[in-house]
PDB file of C-alpha atoms in Angstrom:
ATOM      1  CA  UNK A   1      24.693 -12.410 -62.033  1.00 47.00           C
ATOM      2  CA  UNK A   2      22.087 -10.958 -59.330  1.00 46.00           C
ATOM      3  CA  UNK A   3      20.954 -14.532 -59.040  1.00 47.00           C
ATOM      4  CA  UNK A   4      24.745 -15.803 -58.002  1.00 47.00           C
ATOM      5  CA  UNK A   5      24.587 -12.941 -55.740  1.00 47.00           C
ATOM      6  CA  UNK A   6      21.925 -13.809 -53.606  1.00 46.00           C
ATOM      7  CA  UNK A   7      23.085 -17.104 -53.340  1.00 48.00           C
ATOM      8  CA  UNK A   8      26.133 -15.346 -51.381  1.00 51.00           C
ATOM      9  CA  UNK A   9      23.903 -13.516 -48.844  1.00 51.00           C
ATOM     10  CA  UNK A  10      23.792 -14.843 -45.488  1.00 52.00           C
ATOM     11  CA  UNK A  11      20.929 -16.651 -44.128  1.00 48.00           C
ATOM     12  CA  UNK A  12      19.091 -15.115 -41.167  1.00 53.00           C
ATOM     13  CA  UNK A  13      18.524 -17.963 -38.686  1.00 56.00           C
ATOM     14  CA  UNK A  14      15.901 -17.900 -36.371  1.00 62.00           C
ATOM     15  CA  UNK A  15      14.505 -15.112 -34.687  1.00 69.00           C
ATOM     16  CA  UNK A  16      16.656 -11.431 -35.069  1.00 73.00           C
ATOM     17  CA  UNK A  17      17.492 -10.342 -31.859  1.00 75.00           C
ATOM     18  CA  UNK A  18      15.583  -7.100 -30.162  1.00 77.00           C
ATOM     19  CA  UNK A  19      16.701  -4.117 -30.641  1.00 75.00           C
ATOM     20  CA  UNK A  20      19.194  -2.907 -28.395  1.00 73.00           C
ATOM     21  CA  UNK A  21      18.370   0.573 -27.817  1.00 72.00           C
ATOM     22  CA  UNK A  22      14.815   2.089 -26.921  1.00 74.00           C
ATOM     23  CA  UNK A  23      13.426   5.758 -27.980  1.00 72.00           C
ATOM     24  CA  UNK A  24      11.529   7.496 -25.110  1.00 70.00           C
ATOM     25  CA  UNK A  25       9.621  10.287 -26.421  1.00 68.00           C
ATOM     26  CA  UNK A  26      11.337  12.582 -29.162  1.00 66.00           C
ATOM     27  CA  UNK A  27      14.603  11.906 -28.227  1.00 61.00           C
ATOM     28  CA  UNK A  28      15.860  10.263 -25.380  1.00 74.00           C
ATOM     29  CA  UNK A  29      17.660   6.611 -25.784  1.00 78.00           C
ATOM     30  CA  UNK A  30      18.130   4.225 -23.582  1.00 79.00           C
ATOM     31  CA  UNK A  31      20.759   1.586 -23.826  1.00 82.00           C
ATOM     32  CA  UNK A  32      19.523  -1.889 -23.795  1.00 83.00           C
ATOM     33  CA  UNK A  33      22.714  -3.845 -25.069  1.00 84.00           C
ATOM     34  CA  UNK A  34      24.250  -4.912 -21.524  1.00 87.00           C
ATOM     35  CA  UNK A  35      21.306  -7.026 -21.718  1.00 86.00           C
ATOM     36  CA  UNK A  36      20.772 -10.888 -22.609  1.00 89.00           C
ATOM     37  CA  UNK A  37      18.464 -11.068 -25.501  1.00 88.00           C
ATOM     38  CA  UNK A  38      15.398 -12.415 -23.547  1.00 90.00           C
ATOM     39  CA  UNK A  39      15.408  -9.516 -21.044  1.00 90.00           C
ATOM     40  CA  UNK A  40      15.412  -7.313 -23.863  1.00 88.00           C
ATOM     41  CA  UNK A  41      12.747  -8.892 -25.698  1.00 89.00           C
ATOM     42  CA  UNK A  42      10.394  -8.536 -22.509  1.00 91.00           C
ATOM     43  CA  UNK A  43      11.332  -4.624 -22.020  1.00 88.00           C
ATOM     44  CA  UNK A  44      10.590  -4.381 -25.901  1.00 87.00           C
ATOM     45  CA  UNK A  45       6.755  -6.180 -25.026  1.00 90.00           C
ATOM     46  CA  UNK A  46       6.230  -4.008 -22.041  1.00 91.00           C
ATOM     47  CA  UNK A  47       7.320  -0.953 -24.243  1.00 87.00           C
ATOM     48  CA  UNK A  48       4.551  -2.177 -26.910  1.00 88.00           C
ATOM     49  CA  UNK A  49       1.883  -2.698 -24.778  1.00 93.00           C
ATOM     50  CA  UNK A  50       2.616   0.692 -22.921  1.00 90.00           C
ATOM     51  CA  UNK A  51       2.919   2.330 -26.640  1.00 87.00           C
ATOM     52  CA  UNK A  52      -0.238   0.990 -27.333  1.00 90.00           C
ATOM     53  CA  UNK A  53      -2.267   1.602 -23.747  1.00 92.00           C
ATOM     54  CA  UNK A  54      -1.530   5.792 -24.615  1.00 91.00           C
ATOM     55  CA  UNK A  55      -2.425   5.415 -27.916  1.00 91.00           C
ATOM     56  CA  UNK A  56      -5.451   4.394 -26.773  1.00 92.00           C
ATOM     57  CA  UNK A  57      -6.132   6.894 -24.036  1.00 91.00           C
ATOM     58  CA  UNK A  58      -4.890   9.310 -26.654  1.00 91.00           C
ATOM     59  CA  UNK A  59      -7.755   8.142 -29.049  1.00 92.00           C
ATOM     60  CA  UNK A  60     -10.946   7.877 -26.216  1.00 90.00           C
ATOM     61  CA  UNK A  61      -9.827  11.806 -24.980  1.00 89.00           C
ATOM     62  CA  UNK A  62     -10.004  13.169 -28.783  1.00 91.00           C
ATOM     63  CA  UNK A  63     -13.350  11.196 -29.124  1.00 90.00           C
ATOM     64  CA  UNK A  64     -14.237  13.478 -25.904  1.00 89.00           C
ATOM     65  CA  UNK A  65     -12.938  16.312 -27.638  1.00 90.00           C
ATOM     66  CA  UNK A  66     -14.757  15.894 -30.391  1.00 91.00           C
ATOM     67  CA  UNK A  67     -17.879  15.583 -28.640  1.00 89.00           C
ATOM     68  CA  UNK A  68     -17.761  18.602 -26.540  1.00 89.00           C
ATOM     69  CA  UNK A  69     -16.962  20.314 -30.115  1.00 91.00           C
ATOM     70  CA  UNK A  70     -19.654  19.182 -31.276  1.00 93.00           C
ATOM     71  CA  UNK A  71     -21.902  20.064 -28.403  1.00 90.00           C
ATOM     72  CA  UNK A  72     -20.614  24.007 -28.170  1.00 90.00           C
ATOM     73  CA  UNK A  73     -21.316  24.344 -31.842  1.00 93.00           C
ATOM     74  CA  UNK A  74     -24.518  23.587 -31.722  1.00 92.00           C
ATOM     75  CA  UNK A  75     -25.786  25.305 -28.449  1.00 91.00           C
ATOM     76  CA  UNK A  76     -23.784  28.730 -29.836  1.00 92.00           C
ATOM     77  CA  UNK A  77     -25.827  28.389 -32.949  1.00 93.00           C
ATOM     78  CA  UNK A  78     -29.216  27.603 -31.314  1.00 91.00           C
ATOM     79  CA  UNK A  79     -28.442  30.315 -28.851  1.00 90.00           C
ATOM     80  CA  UNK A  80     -27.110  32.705 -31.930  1.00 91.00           C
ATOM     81  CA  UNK A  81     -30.804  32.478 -34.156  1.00 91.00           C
ATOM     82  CA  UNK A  82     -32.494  32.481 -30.910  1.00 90.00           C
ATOM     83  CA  UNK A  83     -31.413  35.477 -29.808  1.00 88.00           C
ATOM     84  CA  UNK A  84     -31.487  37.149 -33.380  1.00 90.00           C
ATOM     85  CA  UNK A  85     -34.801  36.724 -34.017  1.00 90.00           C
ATOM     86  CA  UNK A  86     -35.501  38.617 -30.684  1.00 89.00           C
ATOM     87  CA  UNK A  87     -36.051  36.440 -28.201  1.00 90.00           C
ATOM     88  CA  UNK A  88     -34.494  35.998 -24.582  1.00 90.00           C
ATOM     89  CA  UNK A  89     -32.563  32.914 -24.035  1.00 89.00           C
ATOM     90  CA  UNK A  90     -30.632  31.216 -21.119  1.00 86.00           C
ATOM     91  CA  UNK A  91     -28.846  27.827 -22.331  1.00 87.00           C
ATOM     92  CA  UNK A  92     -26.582  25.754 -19.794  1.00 82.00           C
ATOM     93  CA  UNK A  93     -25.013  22.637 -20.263  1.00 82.00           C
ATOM     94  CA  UNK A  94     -22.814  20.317 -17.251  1.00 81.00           C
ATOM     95  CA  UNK A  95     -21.339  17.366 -18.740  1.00 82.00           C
ATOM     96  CA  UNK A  96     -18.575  14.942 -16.832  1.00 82.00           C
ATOM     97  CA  UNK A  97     -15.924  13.150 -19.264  1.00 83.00           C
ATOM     98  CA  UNK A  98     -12.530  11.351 -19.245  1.00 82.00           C
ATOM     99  CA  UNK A  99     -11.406  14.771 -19.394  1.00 79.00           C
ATOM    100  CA  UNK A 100     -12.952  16.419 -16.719  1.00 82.00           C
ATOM    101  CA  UNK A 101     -16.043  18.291 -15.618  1.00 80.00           C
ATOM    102  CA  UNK A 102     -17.427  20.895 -18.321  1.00 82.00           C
ATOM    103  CA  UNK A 103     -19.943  23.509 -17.665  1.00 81.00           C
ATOM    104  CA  UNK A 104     -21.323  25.998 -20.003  1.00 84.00           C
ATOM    105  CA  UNK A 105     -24.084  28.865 -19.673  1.00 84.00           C
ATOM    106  CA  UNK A 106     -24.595  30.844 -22.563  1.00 87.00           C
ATOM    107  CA  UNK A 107     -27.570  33.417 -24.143  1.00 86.00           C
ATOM    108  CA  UNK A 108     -28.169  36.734 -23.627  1.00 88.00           C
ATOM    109  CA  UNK A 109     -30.008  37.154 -20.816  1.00 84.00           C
ATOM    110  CA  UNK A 110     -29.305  38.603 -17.487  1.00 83.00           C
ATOM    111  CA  UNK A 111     -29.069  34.844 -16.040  1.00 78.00           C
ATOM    112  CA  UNK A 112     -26.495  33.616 -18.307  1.00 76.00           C
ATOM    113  CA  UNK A 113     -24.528  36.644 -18.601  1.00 76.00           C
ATOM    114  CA  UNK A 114     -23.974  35.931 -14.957  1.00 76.00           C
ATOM    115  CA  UNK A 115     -22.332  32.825 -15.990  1.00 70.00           C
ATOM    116  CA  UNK A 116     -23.144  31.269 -12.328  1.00 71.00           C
ATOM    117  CA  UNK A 117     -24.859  27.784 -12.549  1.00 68.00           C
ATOM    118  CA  UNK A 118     -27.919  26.658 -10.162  1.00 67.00           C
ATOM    119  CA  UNK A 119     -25.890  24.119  -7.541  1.00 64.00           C
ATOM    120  CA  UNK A 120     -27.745  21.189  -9.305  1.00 62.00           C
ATOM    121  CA  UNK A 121     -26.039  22.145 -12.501  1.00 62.00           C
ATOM    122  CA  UNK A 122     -22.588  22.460 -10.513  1.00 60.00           C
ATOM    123  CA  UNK A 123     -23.393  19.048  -9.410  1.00 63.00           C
ATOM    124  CA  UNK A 124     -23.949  20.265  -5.698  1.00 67.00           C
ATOM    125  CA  UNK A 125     -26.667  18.072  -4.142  1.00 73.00           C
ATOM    126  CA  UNK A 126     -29.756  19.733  -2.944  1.00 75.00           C
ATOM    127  CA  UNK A 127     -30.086  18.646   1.159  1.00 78.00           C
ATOM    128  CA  UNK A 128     -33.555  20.537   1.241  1.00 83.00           C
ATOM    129  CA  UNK A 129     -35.728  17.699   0.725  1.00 83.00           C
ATOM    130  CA  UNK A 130     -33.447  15.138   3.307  1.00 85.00           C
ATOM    131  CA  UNK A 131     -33.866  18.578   6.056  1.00 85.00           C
ATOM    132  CA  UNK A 132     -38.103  19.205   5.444  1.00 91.00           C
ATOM    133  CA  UNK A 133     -38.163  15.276   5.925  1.00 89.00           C
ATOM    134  CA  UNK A 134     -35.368  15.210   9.151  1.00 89.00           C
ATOM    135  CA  UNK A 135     -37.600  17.557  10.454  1.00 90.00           C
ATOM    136  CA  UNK A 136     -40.966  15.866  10.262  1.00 92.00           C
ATOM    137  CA  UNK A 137     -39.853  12.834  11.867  1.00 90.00           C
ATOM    138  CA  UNK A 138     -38.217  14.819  14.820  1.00 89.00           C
ATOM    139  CA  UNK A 139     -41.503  16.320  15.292  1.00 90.00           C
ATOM    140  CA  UNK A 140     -43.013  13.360  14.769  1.00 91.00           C
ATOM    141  CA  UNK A 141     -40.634  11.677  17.482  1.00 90.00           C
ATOM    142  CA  UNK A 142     -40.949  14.515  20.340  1.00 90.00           C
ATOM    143  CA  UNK A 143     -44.956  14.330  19.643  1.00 89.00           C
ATOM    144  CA  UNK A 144     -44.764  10.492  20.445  1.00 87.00           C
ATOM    145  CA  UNK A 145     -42.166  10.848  23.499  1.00 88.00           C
ATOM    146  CA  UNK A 146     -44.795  13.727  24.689  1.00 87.00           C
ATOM    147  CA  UNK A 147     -47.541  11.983  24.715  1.00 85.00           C
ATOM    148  CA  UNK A 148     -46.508   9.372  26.447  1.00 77.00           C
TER     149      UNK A 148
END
């Protein structure tokens, strides 16, 4: 009997036809049905890829995540039996991700209870060097036009 029914059942023939309705988000629908089949069918690849692009994003940030997590565990716990067994400590850490610019001082010292980072570890560049050496070749240069 189940065998004369499937012989009843229509036979899909080619490919079905996309979907004609697309969920944004939670909720949201759009209507896709005033639309020939083909136009539909590239929306629903676009959608796909796009589905797929934040899933990745999603994925590299949490790796981020992760890492940082990772990283403030274990410079709280160095800086925790470091500073029980007595001693002074200053820890600071700058790191740049997908997710922005992190910077951490910790310890318990008069230095990191500040929390202010040095303006290398803010990831200001330090001109000194560029102005000592600016300044020997202008002395260098009025020397030469004196002498002259």
């Amino acid at each position: 009997m189940s065998d004369n029914n499937s012989r009843n059942q229509p036979v899909p023939m080619g490919r079905p036809s996309p979907p004609t309705t697309i969920t944004i988000g939670g909720t949201p629908t759009i209507d896709l049905s005033f639309l020939p089949d083909h136009q539909r069918e590239a929306l629903m690849n676009d959608y796909a890829r796009g589905v797929v692009n934040v899933a990745q994003r999603a994925h590299e940030l949490q790796v981020d995540v992760n890492v940082l997590r990772s990283t403030l565990d274990n410079l709280a716990a160095t800086t925790k039996d470091v500073s029980e067994s007595g001693n002074a400590i200053t820890v600071s850490h700058t790191q740049t991700t997908k997710i922005g610019r992190t910077e951490i001082k910790m310890g318990n010292t008069d230095e990191a209870k500040s929390g202010k980072l040095s303006r290398t570890q803010a990831g200001e560049r330090d001109w000194t060097p560029f102005y000592i050496f600016a300044g020997i070749a202008a002395v260098v240069l009025i020397a030469a036009i004196m002498m002259r």
